[in-house]
Coordinates of C-alpha atoms in Angstrom, one line a residue:
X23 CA 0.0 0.0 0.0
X24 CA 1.3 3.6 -0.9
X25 CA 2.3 6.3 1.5
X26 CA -0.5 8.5 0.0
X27 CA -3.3 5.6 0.5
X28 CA -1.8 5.2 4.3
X29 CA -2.4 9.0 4.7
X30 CA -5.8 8.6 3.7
X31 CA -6.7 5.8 6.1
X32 CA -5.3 8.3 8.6
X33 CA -8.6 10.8 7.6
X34 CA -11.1 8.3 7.1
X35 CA -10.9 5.9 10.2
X36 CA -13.5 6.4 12.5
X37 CA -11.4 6.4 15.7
X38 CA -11.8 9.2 18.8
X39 CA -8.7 10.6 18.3
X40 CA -9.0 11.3 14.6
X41 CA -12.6 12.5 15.3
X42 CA -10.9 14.9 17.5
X43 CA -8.5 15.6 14.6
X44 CA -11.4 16.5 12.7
X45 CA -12.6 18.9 14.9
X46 CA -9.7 21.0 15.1
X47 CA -10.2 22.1 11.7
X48 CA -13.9 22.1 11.5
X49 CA -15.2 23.8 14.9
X50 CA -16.7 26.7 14.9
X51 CA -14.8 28.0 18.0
X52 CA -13.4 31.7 18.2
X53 CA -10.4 30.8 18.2
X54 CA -11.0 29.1 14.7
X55 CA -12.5 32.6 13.3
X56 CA -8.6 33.9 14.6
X57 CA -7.1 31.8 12.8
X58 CA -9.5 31.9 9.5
X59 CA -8.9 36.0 9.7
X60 CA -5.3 36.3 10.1
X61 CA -4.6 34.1 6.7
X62 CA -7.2 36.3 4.6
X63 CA -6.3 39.4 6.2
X64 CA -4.7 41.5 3.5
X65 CA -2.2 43.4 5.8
X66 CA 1.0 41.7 5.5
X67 CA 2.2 43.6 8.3
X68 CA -0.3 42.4 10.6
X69 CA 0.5 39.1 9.6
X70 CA 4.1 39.0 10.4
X71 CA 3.0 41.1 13.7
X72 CA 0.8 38.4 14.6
X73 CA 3.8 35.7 13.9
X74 CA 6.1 37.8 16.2
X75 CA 4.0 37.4 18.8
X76 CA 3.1 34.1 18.3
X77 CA 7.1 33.2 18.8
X78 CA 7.2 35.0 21.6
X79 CA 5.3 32.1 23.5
X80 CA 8.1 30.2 23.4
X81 CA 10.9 30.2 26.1
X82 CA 13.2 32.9 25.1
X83 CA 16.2 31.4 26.5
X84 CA 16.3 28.2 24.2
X85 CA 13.7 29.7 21.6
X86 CA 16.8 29.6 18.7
X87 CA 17.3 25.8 19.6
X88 CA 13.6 25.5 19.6
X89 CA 13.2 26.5 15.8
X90 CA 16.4 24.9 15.3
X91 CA 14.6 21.7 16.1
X92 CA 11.1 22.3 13.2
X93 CA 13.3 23.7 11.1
X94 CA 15.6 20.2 10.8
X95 CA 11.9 18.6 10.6
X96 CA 10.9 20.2 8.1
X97 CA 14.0 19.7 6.1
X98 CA 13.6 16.0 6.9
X99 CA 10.0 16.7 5.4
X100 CA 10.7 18.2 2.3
X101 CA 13.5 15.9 1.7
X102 CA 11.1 13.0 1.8
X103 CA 8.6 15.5 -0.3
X104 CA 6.0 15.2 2.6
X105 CA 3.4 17.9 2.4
X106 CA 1.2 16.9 5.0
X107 CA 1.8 17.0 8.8
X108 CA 0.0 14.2 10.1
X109 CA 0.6 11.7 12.9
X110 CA 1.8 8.9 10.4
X111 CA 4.3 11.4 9.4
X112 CA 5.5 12.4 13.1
X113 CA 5.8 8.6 13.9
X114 CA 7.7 8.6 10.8
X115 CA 10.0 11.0 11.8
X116 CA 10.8 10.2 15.4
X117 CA 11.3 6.5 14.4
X118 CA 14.2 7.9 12.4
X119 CA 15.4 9.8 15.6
X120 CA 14.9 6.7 18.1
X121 CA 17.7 5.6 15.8
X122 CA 20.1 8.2 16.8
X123 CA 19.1 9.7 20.2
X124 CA 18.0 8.5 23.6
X125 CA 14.8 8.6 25.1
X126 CA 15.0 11.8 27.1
X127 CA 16.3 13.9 23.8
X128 CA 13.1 12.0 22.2
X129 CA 11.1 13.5 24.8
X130 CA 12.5 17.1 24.4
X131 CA 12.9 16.9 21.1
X132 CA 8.9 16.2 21.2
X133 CA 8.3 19.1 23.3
X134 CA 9.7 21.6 21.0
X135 CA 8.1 19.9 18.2
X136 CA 5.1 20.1 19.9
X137 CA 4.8 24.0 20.2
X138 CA 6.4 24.8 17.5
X139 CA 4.2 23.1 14.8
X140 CA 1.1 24.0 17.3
X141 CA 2.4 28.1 16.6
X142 CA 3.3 27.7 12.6
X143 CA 0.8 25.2 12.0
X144 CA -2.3 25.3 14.7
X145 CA -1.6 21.7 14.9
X146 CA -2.0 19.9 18.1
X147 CA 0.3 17.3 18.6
X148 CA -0.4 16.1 21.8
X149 CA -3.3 14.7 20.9
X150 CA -1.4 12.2 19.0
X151 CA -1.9 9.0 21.0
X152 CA 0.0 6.9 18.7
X153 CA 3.2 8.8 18.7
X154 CA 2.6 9.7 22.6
X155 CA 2.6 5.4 23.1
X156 CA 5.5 4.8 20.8
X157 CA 7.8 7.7 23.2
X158 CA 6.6 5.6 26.2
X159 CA 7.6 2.8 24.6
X160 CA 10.7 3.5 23.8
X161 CA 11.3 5.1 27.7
X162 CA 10.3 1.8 29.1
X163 CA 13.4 0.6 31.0
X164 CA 15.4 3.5 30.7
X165 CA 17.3 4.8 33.4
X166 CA 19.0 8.6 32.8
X167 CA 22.5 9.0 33.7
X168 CA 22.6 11.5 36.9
X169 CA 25.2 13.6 37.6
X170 CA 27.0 12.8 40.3
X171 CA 27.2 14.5 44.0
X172 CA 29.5 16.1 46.5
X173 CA 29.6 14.5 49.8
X174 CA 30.0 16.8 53.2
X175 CA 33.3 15.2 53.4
X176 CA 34.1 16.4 49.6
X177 CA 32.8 20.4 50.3
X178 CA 34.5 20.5 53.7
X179 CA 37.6 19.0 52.0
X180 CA 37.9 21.4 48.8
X181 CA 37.0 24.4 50.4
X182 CA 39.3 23.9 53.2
X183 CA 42.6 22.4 51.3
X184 CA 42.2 24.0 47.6
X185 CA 44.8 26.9 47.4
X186 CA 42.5 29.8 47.3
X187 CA 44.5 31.8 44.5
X188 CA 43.7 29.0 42.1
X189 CA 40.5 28.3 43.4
X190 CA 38.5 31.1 44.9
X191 CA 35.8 31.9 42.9
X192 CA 34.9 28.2 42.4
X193 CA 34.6 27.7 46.1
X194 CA 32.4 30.9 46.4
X195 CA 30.6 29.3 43.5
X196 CA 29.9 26.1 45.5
X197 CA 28.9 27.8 48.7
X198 CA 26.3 29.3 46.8
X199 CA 25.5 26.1 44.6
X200 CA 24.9 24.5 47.9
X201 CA 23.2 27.3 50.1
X202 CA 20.5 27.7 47.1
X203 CA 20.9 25.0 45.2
X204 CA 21.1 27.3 42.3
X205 CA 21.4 26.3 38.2
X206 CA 24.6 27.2 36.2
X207 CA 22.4 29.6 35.0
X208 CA 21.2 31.2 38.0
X209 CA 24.6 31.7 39.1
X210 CA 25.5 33.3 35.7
X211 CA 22.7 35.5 35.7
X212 CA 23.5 37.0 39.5
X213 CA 24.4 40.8 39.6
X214 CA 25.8 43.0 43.2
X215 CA 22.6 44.3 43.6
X216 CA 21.6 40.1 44.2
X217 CA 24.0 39.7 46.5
X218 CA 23.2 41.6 49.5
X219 CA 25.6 41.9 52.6
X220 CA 23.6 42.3 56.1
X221 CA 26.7 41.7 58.0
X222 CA 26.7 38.6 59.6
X223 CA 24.1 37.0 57.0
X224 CA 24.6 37.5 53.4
X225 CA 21.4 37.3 50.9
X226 CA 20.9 35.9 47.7
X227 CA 18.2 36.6 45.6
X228 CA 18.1 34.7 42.1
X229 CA 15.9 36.4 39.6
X230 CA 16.6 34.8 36.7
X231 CA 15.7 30.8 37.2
X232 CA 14.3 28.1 35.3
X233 CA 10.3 28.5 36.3
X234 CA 10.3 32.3 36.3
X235 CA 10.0 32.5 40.1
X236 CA 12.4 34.5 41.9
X237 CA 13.2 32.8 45.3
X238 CA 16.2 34.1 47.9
X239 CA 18.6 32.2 50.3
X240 CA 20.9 33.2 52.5
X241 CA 24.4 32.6 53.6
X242 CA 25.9 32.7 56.9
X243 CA 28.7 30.9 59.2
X244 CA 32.5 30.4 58.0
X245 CA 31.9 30.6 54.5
X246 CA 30.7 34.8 54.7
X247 CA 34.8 35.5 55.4
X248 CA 35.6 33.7 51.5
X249 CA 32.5 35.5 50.1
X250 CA 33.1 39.1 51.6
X251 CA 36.9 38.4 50.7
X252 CA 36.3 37.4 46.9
X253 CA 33.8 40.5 46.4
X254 CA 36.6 42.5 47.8
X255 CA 39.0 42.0 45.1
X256 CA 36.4 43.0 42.1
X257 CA 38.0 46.1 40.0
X258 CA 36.8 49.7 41.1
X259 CA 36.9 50.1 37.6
X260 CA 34.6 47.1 36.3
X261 CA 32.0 48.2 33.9
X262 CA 29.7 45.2 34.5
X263 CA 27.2 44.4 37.3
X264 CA 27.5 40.3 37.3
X265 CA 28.9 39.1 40.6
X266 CA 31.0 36.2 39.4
X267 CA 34.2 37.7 37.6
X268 CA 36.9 36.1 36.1
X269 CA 39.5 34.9 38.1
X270 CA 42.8 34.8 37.8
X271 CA 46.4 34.3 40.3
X272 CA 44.5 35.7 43.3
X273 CA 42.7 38.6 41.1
X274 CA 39.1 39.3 39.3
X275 CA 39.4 40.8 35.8
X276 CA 36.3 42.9 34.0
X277 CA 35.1 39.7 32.4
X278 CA 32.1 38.1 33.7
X279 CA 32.4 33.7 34.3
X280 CA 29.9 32.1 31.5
X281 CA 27.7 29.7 31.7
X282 CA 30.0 27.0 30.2
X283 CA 32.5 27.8 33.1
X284 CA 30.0 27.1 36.1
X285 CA 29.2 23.7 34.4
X286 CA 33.0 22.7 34.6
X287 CA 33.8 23.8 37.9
X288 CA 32.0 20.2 39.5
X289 CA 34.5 18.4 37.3
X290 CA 37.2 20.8 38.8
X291 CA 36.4 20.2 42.5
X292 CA 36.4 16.5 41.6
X293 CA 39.8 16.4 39.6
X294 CA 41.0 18.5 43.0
X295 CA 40.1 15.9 45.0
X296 CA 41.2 13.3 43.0
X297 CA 37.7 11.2 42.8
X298 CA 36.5 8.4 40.6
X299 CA 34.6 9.7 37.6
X300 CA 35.4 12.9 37.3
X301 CA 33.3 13.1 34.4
X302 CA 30.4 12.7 35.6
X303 CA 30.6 15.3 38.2
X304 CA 28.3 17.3 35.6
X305 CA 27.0 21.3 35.5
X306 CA 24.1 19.6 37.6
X307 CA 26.5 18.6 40.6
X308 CA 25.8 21.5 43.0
X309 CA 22.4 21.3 42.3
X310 CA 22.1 18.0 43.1
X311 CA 24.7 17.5 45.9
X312 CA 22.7 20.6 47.6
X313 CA 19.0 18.8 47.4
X314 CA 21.2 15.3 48.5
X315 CA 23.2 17.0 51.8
X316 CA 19.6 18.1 52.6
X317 CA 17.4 15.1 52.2
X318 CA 20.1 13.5 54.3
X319 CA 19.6 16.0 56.7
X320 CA 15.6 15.1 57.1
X321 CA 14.4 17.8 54.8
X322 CA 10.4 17.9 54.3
X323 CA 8.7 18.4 50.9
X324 CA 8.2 22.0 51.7
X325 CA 11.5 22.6 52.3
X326 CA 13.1 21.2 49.1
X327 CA 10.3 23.0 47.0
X328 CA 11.5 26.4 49.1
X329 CA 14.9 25.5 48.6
X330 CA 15.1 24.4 44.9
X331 CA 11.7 26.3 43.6
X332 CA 10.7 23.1 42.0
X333 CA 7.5 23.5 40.8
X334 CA 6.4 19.6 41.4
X335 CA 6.5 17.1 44.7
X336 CA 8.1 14.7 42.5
X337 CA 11.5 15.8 42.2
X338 CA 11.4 16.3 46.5
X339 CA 10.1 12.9 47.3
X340 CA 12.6 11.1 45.1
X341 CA 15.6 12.9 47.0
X342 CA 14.4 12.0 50.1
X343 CA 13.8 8.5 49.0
X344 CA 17.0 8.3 47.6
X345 CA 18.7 9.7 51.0
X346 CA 20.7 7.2 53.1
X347 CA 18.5 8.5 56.2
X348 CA 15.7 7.6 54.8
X349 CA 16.8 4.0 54.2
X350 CA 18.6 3.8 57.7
X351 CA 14.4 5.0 58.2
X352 CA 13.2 1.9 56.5
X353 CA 15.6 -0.4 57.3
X354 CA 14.8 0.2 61.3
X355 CA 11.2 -0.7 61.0
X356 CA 11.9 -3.6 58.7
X357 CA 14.6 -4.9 61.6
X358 CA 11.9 -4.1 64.1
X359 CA 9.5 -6.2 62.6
X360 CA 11.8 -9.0 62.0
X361 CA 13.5 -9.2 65.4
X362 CA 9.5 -8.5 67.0
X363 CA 10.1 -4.9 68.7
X364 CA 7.3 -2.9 68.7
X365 CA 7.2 0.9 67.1
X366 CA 6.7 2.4 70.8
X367 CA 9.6 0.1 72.2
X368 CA 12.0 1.7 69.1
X369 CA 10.3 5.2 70.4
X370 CA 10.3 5.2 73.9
X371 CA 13.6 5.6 74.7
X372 CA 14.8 7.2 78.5
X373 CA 16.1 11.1 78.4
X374 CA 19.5 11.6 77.0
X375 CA 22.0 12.0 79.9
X376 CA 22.9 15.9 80.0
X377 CA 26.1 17.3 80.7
X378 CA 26.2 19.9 83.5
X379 CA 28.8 22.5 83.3
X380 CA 29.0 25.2 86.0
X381 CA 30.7 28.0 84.9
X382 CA 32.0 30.9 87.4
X383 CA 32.3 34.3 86.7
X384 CA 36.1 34.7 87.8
X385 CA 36.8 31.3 85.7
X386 CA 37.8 31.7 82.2
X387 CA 39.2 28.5 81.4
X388 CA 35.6 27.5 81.6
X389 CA 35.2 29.5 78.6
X390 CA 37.2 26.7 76.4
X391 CA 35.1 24.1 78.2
X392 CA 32.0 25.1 77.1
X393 CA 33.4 24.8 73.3
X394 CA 34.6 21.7 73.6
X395 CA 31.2 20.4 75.1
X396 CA 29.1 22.0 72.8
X397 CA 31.3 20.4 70.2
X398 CA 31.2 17.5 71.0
X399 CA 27.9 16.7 73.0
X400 CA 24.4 16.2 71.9
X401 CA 23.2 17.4 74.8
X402 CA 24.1 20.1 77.2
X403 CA 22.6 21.7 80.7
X404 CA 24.2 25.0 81.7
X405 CA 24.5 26.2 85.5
X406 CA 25.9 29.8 85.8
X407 CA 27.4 30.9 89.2
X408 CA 26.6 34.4 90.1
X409 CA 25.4 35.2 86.5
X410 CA 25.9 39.2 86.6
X411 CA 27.6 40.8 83.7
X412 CA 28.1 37.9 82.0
X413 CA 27.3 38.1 78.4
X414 CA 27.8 34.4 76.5
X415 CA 27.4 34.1 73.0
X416 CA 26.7 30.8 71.1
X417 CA 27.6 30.2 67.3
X418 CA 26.2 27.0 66.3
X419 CA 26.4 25.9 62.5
X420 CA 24.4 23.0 61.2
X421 CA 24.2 23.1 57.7
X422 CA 27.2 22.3 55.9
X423 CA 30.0 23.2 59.2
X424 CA 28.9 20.5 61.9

């Protein structure tokens, strides 16, 4: 049977979804009337106005990779003297790409495909089930490579042995990879006026991220001294605002760090340290090794979708059941149930034995001692002799100094 006849079938079967088909090109919605009057309208001009504005629905950070995309389709098209977009011809087409890409570039190259044809064309290719099935087909057993992540040990290790006139700006870089769990991108994208210095807190705001939703973090403890000390040595002369400057022997220059830098810099901490797989310490490590040092820290959902601005549950509650907490979690109550100890015997444990310290006022070696205790003890009472004008101040760090 002939391509042409196969097309035809496609138009005269009787099934829902080519019913539906059907209806896109014969309802009588408003929308239709749009369309019907900007392809008869005699203005040119408002033609090409209404195509601007039709490509400005796409996203405008990968809208040349977007066209990119239709325009290879419809090279592939024309090359194959296709005049039609139909499904038959979009299963046509991705069977071709199954043969060179992996599922998830299917799946985005789908997406573009999708909105793209839907702007030129007012097609709607999600409503083709077929092709829809055949992606989910090809997905079925598929496991996407991850990038991997930085261990405490790792951050606490770079960031205290890497030589800080080689490596300055990629630890400041990390701290704020980790603190906000922040894109390549969003890092990129941060000017001065996003970095704000309170003193002993520094905030971050990140305006430019992936869902459009600005979202904040902020920074204090050990790593403000490396921060403050980096933003010190920016030119008085520099003529941009991005915070992240090149640097170079201990000095920033007036260029700003790309994109394609950030993404490199995992790679560069993991070369540092000398781990397996350098490689695949991707531009997604500080992202990741951020959302991983919290779930094993007993984040909740809310938190991560705080932290990150992820949009969707999903993302959180695969984290935190990927965290090793978690399965310690799960592995306790299957070990309960086995050895035959009930949830309120594992629960009901007695009251942590407290420390006492009494502290005088003429005694300042007690000073040290309260350091070393609160260092190294879960739990601590304090008794204070004759407690006038004594002023004590605690500093206790949790996140990523503990």
């Amino acid at each position: 049977m002939s391509s042409s006849e196969d097309e035809k079938q496609d138009f005269t079967c009787e099934s829902p979804d080519l019913l539906d088909e059907k209806q896109d090109f014969t309802c009588e919605s408003p929308e239709f009337f749009d369309e019907k009057q900007d392809f008869t309208c005699t203005s040119p001009e408002l033609l090409e106005a209404a195509d601007n504005v039709r490509v400005e629905l796409l996203p405008q950070q990968s809208r040349e990779l977007y066209w990119s995309t239709y325009n290879a389709f419809i090279e592939w098209k024309d090359a194959n003297r296709v005049k039609t977009i139909s499904e038959s011809v979009m299963l046509t087409y991705f069977g071709v790409l199954a043969n060179k890409y992996k599922p998830s570039t299917l799946w985005t190259k789908y997406s573009m495909l999708r909105s793209t044809i839907k702007i030129k064309h007012n097609i709607k290719v999600k409503k083709f089930t077929r092709l829809l099935a055949f992606l989910k087909q090809k997905s079925n057993g598929y496991e996407a490579k991850k990038s991997k992540a930085l261990t405490l040990d790792n951050v606490k290790k770079f960031l205290s042995d890497a030589p800080d006139k080689t490596y300055m700006v990629t630890k400041v870089a990390l701290i704020f990879g980790l603190f906000g769990a922040c894109r390549n991108g969003e890092l990129c994208s941060l000017t001065t006026n996003d970095v704000i210095d309170h003193g002993k807190i520094i905030e971050v705001t990140l305006k430019h991220t992936k869902n459009k939703n600005t979202r904040s973090f902020c920074i204090e403890g050990e790593p403000l001294g490396l921060i403050k000390t980096y933003r010190s040595l920016r030119p008085e002369n520099a003529t941009v605002d991005r915070f992240f400057l090149t640097y170079r022997n201990g000095k920033c220059t007036n260029q700003p760090l790309g994109k394609n830098k950030f993404g490199s810099m995992p790679k560069e901490i993991a070369k540092f340290l000398q781990l397996a797989d350098p490689e695949q310490y991707t531009g997604h490590a500080f992202r990741r090794s951020s959302a991983t040092l919290c779930a094993d820290r007993g984040f909740t959902i809310t938190d991560f979708t705080s932290l990150g601005g992820w949009t969707s549950s999903t993302i959180a509650e695969s984290y935190i059941k990927d965290s090793i907490n978690h399965k310690r979690k799960r592995s306790r109550e299957i070990t309960d149930v086995i050895e035959g100890t009930s949830r309120e015997d594992v629960t009901s444990q007695p009251e942590p034995k407290k420390t006492k310290l009494q502290v005088s006022a003429q005694s300042t070696a007690n000073i040290q001692n309260i350091s070393d205790l609160l260092s190294n003890r879960d739990n601590v009472s304090l008794n204070i002799a004759h407690p006038s004008n004594i002023n004590i101040h605690f500093h206790i760090y949790n996140f990523f100094y503990v």
